[in-house]
Each structure stands twice: as structure tokens, then as C-alpha cells.
XYZ file of C-alpha atoms in Angstrom:
257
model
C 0.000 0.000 0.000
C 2.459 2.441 0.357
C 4.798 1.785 -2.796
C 1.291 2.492 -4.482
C 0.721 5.518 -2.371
C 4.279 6.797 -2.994
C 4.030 5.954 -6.765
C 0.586 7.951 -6.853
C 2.008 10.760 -5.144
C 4.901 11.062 -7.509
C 3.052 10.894 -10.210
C 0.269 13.436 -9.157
C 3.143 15.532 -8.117
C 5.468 15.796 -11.582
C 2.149 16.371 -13.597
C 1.617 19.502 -11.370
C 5.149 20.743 -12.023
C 4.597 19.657 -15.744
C 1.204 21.971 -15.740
C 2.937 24.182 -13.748
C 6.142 24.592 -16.353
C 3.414 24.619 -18.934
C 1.717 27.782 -17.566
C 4.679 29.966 -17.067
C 6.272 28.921 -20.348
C 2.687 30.250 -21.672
C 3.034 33.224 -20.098
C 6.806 33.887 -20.920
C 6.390 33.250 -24.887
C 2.556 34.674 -24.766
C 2.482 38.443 -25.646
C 5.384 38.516 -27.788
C 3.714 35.771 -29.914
C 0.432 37.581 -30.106
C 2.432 40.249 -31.741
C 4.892 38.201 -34.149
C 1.498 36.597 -35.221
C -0.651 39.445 -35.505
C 2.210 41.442 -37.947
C 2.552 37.872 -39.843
C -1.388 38.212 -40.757
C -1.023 42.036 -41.809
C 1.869 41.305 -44.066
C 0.417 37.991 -45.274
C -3.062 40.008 -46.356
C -1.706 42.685 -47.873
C 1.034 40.311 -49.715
C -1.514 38.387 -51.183
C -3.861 41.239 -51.995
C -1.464 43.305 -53.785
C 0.442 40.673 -55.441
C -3.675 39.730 -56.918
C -4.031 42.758 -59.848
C -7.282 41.870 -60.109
C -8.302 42.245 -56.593
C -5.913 45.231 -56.033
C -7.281 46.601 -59.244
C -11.662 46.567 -57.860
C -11.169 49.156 -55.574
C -12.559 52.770 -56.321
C -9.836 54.584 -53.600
C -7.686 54.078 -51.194
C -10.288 54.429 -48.424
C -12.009 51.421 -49.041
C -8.520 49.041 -49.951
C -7.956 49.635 -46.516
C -11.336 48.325 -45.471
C -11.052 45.425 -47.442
C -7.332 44.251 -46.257
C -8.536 45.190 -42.487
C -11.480 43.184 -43.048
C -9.269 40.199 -43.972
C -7.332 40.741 -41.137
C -9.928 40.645 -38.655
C -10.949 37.079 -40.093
C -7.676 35.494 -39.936
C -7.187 37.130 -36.408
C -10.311 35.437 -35.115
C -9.728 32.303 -37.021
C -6.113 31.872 -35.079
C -7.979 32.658 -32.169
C -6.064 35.958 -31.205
C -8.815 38.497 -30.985
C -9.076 37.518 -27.463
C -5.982 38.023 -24.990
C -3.367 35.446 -24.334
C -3.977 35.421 -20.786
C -7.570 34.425 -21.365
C -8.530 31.291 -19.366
C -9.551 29.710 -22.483
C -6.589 30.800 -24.566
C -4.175 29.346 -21.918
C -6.228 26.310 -21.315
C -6.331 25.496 -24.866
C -2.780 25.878 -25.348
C -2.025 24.006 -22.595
C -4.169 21.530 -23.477
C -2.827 20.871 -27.026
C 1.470 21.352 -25.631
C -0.091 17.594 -23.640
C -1.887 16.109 -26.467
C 1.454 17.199 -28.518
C -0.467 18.982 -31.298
C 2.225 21.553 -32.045
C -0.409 23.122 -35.006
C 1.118 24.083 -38.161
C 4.516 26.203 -39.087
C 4.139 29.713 -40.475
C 7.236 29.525 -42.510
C 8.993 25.920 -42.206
C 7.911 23.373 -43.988
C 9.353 19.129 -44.062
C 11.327 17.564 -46.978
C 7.731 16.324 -47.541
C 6.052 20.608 -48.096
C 4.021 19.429 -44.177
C 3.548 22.551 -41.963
C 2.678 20.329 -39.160
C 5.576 21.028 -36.795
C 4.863 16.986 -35.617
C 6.174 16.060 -38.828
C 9.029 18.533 -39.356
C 10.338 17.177 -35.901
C 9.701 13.415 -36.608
C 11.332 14.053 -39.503
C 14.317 15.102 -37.903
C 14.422 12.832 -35.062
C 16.533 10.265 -36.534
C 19.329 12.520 -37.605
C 19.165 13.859 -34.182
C 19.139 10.631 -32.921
C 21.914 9.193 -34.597
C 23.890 12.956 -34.012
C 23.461 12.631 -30.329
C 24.614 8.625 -30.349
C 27.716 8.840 -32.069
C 28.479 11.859 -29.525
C 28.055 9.962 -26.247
C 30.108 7.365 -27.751
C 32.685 9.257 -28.149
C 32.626 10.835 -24.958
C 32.217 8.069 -22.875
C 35.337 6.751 -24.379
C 37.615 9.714 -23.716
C 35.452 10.735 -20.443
C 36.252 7.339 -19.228
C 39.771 7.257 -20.457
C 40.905 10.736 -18.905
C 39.011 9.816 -15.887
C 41.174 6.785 -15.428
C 44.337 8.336 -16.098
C 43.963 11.404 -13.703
C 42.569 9.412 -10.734
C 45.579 7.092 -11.524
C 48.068 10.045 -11.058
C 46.219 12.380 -8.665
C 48.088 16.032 -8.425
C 50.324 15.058 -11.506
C 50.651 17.846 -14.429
C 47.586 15.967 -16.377
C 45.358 15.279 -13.215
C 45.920 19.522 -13.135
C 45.746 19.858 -16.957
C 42.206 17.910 -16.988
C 40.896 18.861 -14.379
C 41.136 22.251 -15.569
C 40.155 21.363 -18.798
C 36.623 19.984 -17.073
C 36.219 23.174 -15.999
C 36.640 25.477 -18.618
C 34.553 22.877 -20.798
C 31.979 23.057 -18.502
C 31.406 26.404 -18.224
C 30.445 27.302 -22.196
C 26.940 26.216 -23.236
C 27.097 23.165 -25.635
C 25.080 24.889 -28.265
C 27.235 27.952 -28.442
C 30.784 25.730 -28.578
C 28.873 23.847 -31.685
C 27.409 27.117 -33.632
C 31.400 28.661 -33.391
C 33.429 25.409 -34.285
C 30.641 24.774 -37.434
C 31.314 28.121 -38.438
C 35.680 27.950 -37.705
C 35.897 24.693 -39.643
C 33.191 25.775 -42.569
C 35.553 28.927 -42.915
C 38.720 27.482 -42.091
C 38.453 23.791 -44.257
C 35.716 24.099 -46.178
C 33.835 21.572 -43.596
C 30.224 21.773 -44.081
C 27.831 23.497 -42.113
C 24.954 21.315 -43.190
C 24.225 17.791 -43.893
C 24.068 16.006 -47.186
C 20.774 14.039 -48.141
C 22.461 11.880 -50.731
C 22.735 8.274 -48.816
C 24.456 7.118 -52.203
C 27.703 8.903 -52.112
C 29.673 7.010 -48.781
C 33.317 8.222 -48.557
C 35.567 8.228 -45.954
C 37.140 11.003 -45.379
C 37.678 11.523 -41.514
C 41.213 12.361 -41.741
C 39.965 15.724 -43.204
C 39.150 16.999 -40.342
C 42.610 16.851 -38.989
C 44.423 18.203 -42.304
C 43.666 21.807 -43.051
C 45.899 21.805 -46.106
C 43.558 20.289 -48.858
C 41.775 22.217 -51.907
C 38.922 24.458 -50.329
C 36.608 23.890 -53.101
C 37.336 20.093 -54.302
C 34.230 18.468 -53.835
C 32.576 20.485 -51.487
C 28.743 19.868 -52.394
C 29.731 16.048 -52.341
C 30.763 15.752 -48.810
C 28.543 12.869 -47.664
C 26.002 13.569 -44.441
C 27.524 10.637 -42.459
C 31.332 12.057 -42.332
C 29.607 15.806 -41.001
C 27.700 13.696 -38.556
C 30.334 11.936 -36.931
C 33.341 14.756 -37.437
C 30.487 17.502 -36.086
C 29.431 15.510 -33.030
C 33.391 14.803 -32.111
C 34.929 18.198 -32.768
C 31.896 20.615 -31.594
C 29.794 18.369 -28.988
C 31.809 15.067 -27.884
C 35.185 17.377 -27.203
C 33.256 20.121 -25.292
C 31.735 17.729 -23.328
C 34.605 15.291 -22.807
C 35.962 17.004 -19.786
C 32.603 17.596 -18.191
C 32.329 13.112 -18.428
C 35.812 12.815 -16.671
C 34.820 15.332 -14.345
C 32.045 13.616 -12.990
C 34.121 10.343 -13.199
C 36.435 11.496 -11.495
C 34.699 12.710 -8.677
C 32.478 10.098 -8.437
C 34.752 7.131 -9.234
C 37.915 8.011 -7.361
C 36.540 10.028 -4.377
């Protein structure tokens, strides 16, 4: 009775803290969507209208173009739901209940490989990539994490207990995102390595040792570079290597305390 009690009161309690994260991200994200939204529908209208000579073309003055496009405006604003405030209980009820169901709606701009605006399928679509991204990454640092960790607690206050240990430090203290956007953008300058991925699964070369030689031909065979080389160079240079020294540092302190 009490395992069943404690599981219960778990569970009741990280679905509050889910609604509760829910709520505030809501509220965080809320007003400045309203008003990303709202100027996407007045430059969508009056895209569409103007771009249409015939339409553009029916009205008499200026007066009642301006009618017309506000008209349109009013439509798509109450279609999307924004003509009432975001803080409305059943604005923020709604969109709470849809972030649970995970209906993400559509995409204004992005689309899939496939031309879907459902964000569900521009994410499942990039799920494996991600997947496989994030894989080869702990791989690699679990390896070296491992490694270092070994080595230092082997050889506690020698030059590379101090050297990693500093390392883990100074690793640890950059966001992982940021380290990754400024090493794509070094190497893509630097060695012509490629900031995206390639969707051509038929061209399979290896060519790791590239991205320790910086004195190859910039352009040869740039748009050829297959996706699986960027995926596992990418994921050792700009997320495995930052980090690596967080691993051993948790290693270390764990293992060897």
C-alpha cells in the first residue's frame, strides 16, 4: 500500500510541475507571440492582396482598400484565435491543453522535406538525424570521459590530473550549443567543412582524416561531402570534445573520491 501511495504521489506531483512549467512557459512566450502573429497576418493580407491585380485593381480609392485588407485581417485574427488576450482562461487552457496532447499546429514559414507545416512532422522528420547525431556523440565521450578519468585518478596532483581537471572546468562552463554554432562556423571557414548535412545516402566516402588536415583544396568536392562524415566529425569536434571534460569530471569525482 504504500509503494502504491508513494508511486501515486509522484506521479500526481510531476504532472503539477509539468502543468505548472506549462503555464509559465505560456506566459513567458505569450504576448510577444500575439504580436509576431498578428504582424505575420497584416503582411500575409496585404502580400496576397497586392500581389492579386485583379483584386488590387476593384477598388474605387484608397479608403475602401484599406477596409477590405482590415477586413481580412480581422478574419484570420479570429480564425487563429487571437482576438481575445493570451492570458484568457480559455486561450491558456487550450494551449495548454494541445502542448499535452502534442499537437504543435502548423509552421508559419517551415515546412518538411515532404512541403508538411505540421511542426509533428518537421520534428519526426528530424528525429533520426538527431538521434543518430546525439549517439555517435556519447560514444565518443564516454570513451575519452572514461579514459581521462582513469588516467587522472591514476596520477592524482600530476601535471595531467591539473591539466584535466582544468580542462573539465573550462569545458563546462560554455553552453554546448554555443561551442557547436562557433566550431561549425571555424571549420566551414577554415576547411571548407560543411555546415549542413548532405541528403544523398548514395555517395559514402571516408574522409575523416579531413578533419585533422587543413591543407587540402577548399573547393574540391565540397557539395559532395557525404552527411555521415559531417555527422560523426560535427558531433566529435563541436559536442563530444566540449563535453569530454565535463564526463571525466564527474568520473572522477564520483569514481575516485
Amino acid at each position: 500500500m504504500g509503494l502504491k501511495r508513494y508511486i501515486a504521489t509522484r506521479g500526481l506531483t510531476m504532472f503539477g510541475v509539468l502543468l505548472v512549467t506549462l503555464l509559465l512557459t505560456i506566459s513567458l512566450v505569450g504576448s510577444n507571440m500575439d504580436i509576431i502573429l498578428k504582424q505575420g497576418i497584416v503582411y500575409q493580407v496585404r502580400t496576397e492582396i497586392t500581389e492579386n491585380t485583379a483584386i488590387a485593381a476593384s477598388f474605387s480609392s484608397v479608403e475602401e482598400f484599406e477596409k477590405y485588407v482590415q477586413e481580412q485581417i480581422d478574419k484570420r485574427t479570429k480564425a487563429l484565435g487571437l482576438d481575445t488576450p493570451w492570458y484568457s482562461p480559455q486561450r491558456m487552457g487550450f494551449a495548454m491543453y494541445k502542448l499535452l496532447i502534442l499537437d504543435f499546429g502548423h509552421a508559419t514559414f517551415l515546412t518538411s522535406d515532404s512541403g508538411s507545416s505540421n511542426v509533428s512532422d518537421i520534428l519526426l522528420e528530424k528525429i533520426p538525424r538527431t538521434v543518430l547525431l546525439f549517439t555517435t556523440a556519447t560514444i565518443i565521450i564516454s570513451i575519452i570521459g572514461i579514459f581521462l578519468g582513469a588516467l587522472s585518478g591514476s596520477k592524482v596532483g600530476s601535471v595531467t590530473d591539473r591539466i584535466t581537471s582544468m580542462f573539465a572546468v573550462i569545458s563546462s562552463s560554455f553552453p554546448v550549443w554555443w561551442v557547436g554554432m562557433l566550431m561549425i562556423f571555424y571549420l566551414h571557414l577554415r576547411i571548407s567543412f560543411p555546415c549542413k548535412s548532405n541528403t544523398d545516402f548514395t555517395i559514402y566516402r571516408s574522409r575523416l582524416h579531413r578533419c585533422f588536415t587543413v591543407s587540402y583544396d577548399f573547393a574540391t568536392d565540397y557539395n559532395r561531402v557525404d552527411w555521415v562524415w559531417f555527422m560523426g566529425v560535427s558531433s566529435t569536434k563541436f559536442y563530444g570534445w566540449n563535453n569530454a571534460g565535463r564526463f571525466y569530471h564527474c568520473k572522477k569525482n564520483y569514481w575516485y573520491r
